[in-house]
PDB file of C-alpha atoms in Angstrom:
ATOM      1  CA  UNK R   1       3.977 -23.632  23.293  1.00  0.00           C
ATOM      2  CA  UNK R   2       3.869 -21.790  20.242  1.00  0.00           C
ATOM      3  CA  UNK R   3       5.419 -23.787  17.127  1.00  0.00           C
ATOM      4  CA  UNK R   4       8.118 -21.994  14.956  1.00  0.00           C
ATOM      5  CA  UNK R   5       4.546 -21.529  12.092  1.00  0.00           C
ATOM      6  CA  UNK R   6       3.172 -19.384  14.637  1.00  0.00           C
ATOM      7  CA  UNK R   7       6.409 -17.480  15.437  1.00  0.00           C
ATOM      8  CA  UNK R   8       7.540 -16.686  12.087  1.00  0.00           C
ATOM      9  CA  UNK R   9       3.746 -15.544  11.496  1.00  0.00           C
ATOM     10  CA  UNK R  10       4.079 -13.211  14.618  1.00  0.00           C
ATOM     11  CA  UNK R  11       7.350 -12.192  13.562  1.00  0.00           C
ATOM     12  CA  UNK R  12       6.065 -11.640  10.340  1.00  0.00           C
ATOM     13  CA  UNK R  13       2.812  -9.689  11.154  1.00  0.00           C
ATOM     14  CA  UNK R  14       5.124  -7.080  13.527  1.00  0.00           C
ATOM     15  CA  UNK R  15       7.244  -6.629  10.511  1.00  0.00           C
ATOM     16  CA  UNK R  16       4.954  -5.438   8.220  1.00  0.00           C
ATOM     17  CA  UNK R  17       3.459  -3.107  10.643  1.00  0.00           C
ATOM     18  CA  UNK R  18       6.337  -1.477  11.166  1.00  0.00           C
ATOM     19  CA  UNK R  19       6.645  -1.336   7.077  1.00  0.00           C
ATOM     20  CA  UNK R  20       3.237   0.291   7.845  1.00  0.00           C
ATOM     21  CA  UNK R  21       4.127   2.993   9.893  1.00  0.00           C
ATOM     22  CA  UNK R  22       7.640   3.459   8.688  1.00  0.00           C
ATOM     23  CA  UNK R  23       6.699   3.646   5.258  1.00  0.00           C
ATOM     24  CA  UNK R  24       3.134   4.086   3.946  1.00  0.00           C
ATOM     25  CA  UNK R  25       1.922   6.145   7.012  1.00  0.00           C
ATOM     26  CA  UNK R  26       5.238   8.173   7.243  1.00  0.00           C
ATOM     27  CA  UNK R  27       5.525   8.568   3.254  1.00  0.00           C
ATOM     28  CA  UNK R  28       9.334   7.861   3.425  1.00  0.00           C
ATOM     29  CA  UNK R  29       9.156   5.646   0.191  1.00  0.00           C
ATOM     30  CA  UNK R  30      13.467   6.196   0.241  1.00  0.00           C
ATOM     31  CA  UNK R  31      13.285   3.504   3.371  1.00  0.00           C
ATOM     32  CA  UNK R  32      10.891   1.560   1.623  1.00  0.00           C
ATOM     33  CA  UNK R  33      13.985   0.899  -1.316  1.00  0.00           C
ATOM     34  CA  UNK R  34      16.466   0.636   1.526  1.00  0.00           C
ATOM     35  CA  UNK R  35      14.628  -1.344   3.854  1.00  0.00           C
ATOM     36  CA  UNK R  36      11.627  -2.831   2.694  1.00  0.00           C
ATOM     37  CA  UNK R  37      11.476  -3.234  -1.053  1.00  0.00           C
ATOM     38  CA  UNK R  38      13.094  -5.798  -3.224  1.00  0.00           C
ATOM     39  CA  UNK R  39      14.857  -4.633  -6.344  1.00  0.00           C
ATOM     40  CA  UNK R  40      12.241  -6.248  -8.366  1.00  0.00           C
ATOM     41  CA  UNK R  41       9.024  -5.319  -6.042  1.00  0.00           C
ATOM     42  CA  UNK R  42       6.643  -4.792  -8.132  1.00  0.00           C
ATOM     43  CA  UNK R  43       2.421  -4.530  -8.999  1.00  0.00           C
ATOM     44  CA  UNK R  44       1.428  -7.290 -11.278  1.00  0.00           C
ATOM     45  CA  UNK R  45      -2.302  -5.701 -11.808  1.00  0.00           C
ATOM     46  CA  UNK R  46       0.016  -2.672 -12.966  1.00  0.00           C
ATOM     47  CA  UNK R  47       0.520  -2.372 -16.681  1.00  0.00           C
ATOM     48  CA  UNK R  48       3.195  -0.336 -18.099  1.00  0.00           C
ATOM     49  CA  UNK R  49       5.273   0.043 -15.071  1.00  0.00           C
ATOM     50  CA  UNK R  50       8.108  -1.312 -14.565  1.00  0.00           C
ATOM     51  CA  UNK R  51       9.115  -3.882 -11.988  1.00  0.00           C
ATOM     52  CA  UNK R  52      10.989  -2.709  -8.875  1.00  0.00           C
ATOM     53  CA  UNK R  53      11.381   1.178  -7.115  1.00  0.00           C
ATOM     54  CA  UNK R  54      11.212   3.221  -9.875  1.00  0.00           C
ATOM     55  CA  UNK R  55       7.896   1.793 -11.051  1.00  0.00           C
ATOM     56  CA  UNK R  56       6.711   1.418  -7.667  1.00  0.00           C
ATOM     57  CA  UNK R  57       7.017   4.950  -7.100  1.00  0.00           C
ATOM     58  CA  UNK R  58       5.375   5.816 -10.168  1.00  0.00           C
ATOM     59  CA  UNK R  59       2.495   4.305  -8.717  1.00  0.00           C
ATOM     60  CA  UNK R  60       2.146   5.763  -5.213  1.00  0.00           C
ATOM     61  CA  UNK R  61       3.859   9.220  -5.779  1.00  0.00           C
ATOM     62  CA  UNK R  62       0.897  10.821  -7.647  1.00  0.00           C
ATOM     63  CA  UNK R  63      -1.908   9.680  -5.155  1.00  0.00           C
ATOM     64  CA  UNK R  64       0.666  10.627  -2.178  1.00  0.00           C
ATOM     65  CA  UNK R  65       1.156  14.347  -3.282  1.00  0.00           C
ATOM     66  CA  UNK R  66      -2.648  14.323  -3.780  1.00  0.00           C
ATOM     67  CA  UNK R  67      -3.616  13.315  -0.307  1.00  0.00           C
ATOM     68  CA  UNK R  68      -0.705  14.262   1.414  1.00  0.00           C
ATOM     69  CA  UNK R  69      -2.448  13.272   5.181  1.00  0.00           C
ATOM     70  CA  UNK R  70      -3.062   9.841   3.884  1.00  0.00           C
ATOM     71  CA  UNK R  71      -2.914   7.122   5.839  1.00  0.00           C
ATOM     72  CA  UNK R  72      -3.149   3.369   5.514  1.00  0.00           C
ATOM     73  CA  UNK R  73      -5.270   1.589   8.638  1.00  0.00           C
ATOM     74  CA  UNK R  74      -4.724  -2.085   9.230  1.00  0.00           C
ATOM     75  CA  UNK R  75      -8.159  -3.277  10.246  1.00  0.00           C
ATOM     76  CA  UNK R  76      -7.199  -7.177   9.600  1.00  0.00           C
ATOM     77  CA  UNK R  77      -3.402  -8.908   9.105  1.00  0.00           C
ATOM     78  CA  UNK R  78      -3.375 -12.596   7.598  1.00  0.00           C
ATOM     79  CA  UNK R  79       0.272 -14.361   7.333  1.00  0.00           C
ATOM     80  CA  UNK R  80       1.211 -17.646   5.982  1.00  0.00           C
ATOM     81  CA  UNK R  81       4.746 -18.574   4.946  1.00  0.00           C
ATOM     82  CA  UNK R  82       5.574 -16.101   2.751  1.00  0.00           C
ATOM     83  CA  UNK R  83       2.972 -13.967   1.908  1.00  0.00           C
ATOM     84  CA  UNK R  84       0.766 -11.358   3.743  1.00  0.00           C
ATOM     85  CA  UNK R  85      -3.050 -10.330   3.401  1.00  0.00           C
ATOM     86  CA  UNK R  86      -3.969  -7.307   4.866  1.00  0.00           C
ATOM     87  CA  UNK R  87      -7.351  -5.314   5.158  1.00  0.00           C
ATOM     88  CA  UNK R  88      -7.256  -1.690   5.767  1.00  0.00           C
ATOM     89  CA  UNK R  89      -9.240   1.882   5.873  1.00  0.00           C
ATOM     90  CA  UNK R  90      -7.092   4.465   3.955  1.00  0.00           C
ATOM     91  CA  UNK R  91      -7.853   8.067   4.923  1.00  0.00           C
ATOM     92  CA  UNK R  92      -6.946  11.302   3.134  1.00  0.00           C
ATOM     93  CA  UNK R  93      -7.263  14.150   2.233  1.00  0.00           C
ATOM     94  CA  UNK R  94      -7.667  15.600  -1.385  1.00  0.00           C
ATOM     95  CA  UNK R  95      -5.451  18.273  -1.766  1.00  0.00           C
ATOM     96  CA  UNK R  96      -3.553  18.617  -5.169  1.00  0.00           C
ATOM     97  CA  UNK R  97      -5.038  17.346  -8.696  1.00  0.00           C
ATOM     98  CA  UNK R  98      -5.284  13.240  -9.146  1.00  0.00           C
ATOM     99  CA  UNK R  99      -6.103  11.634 -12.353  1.00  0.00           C
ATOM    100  CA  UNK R 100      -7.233  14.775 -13.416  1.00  0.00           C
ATOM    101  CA  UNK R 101      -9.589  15.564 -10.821  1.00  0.00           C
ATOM    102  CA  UNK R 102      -8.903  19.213  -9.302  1.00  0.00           C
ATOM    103  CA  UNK R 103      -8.596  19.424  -5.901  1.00  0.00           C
ATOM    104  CA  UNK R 104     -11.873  19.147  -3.725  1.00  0.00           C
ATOM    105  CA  UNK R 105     -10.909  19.580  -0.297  1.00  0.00           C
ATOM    106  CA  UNK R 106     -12.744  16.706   0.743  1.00  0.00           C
ATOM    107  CA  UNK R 107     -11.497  13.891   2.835  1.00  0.00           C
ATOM    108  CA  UNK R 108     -12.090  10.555   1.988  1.00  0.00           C
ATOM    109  CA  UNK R 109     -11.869   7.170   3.712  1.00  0.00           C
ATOM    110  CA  UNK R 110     -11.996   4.093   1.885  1.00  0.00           C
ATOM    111  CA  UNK R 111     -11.458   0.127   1.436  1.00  0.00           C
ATOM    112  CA  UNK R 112      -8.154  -1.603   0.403  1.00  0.00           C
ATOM    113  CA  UNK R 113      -7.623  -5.269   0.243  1.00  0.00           C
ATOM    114  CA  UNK R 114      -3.689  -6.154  -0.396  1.00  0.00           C
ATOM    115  CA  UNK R 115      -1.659  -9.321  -0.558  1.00  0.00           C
ATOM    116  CA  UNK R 116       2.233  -8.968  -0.547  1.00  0.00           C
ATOM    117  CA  UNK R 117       4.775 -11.903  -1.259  1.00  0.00           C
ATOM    118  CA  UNK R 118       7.951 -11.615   0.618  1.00  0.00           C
ATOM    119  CA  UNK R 119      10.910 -12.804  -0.789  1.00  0.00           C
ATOM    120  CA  UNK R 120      13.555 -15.323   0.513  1.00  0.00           C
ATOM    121  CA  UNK R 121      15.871 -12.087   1.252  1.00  0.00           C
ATOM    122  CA  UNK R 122      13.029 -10.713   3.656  1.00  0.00           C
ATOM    123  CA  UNK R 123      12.135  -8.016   1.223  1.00  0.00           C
ATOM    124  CA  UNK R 124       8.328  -7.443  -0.392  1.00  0.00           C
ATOM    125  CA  UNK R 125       8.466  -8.638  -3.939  1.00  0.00           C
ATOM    126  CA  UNK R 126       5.047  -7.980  -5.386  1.00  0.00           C
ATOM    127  CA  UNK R 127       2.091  -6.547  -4.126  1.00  0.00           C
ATOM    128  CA  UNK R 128      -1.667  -7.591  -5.423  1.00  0.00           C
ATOM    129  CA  UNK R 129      -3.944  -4.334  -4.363  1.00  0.00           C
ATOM    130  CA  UNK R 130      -7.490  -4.488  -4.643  1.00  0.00           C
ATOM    131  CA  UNK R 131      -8.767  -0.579  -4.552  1.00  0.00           C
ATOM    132  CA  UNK R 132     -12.159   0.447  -3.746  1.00  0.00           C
ATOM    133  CA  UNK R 133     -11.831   3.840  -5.689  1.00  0.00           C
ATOM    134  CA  UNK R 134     -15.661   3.986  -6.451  1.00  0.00           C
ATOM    135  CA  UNK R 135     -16.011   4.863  -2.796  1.00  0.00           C
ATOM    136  CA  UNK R 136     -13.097   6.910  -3.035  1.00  0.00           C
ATOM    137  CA  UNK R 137     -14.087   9.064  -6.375  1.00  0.00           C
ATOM    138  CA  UNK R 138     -17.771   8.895  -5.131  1.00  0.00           C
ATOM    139  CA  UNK R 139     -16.569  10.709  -1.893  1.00  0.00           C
ATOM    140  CA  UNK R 140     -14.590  13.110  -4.500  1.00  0.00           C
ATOM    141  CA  UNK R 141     -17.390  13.482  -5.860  1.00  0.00           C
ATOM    142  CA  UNK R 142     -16.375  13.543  -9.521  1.00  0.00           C
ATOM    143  CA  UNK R 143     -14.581  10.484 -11.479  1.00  0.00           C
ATOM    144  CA  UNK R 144     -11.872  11.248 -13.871  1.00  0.00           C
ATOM    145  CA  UNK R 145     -12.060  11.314 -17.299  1.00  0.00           C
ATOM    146  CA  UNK R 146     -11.063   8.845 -20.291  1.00  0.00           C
ATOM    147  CA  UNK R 147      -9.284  10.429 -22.433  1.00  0.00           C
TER     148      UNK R 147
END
């Protein structure tokens, strides 16, 4: 007999998969603020953008018109209470200028470690991502530039 831990866990785990496919796979960031997203959601390791859609988008637009086939691979899903570790492959493929990189035509596949809180309203409130964009750049093949 499963105890109501494990359940809410399960329930949990299906959620965000669906927030997966729904959102990040399907690039329909519009559900993400209707569904998904709290009004505050937001990317502490992010500095100068502001907490909730509007900064969130910010974020993910420019990389998303960049690789416009990219998609997010859940290779591992950890739940406990309210928050959510998740290990994926993210796939792509460069298309459009990012970070001031021109286009290379190459596809890329690469690491991303993320841990999401989930609020009391059943909404994400913060994400944590941990990028490996060495791989990513190295597959580029070309970093950008400080300017």
């Amino acid at each position: 007999m499963r105890t109501i831990a494990q359940h809410h866990a399960q329930a949990l785990k299906q959620w965000f998969l669906r927030y997966g496919e729904e959102v990040m796979n399907a690039h329909d960031f519009d559900l993400a603020a209707r569904k998904y997203w709290d009004a505050n959601f937001s990317n502490p390791y992010a500095e100068g953008f502001e907490p909730g859609v509007r900064g969130m988008m910010e974020q993910i637009e420019p990389f998303v018109e960049a690789f416009p086939d990219v998609r997010f691979d859940v290779e591992d899903l950890l739940v406990e209470e309210h928050k959510i570790a998740v290990r994926m492959m993210v796939k792509g493929t460069h298309k459009t200028p990012f970070m001031g990189i021109p286009p290379s035509g190459r596809e890329v596949h690469f690491p991303m470690v993320a841990f999401f809180e989930v609020g009391e309203n059943g909404r994400l409130t913060a994400v944590y991502p941990v990028v490996d964009w060495l791989t990513a750049f190295g597959q580029i093949g070309q970093f950008p530039t400080q300017s």
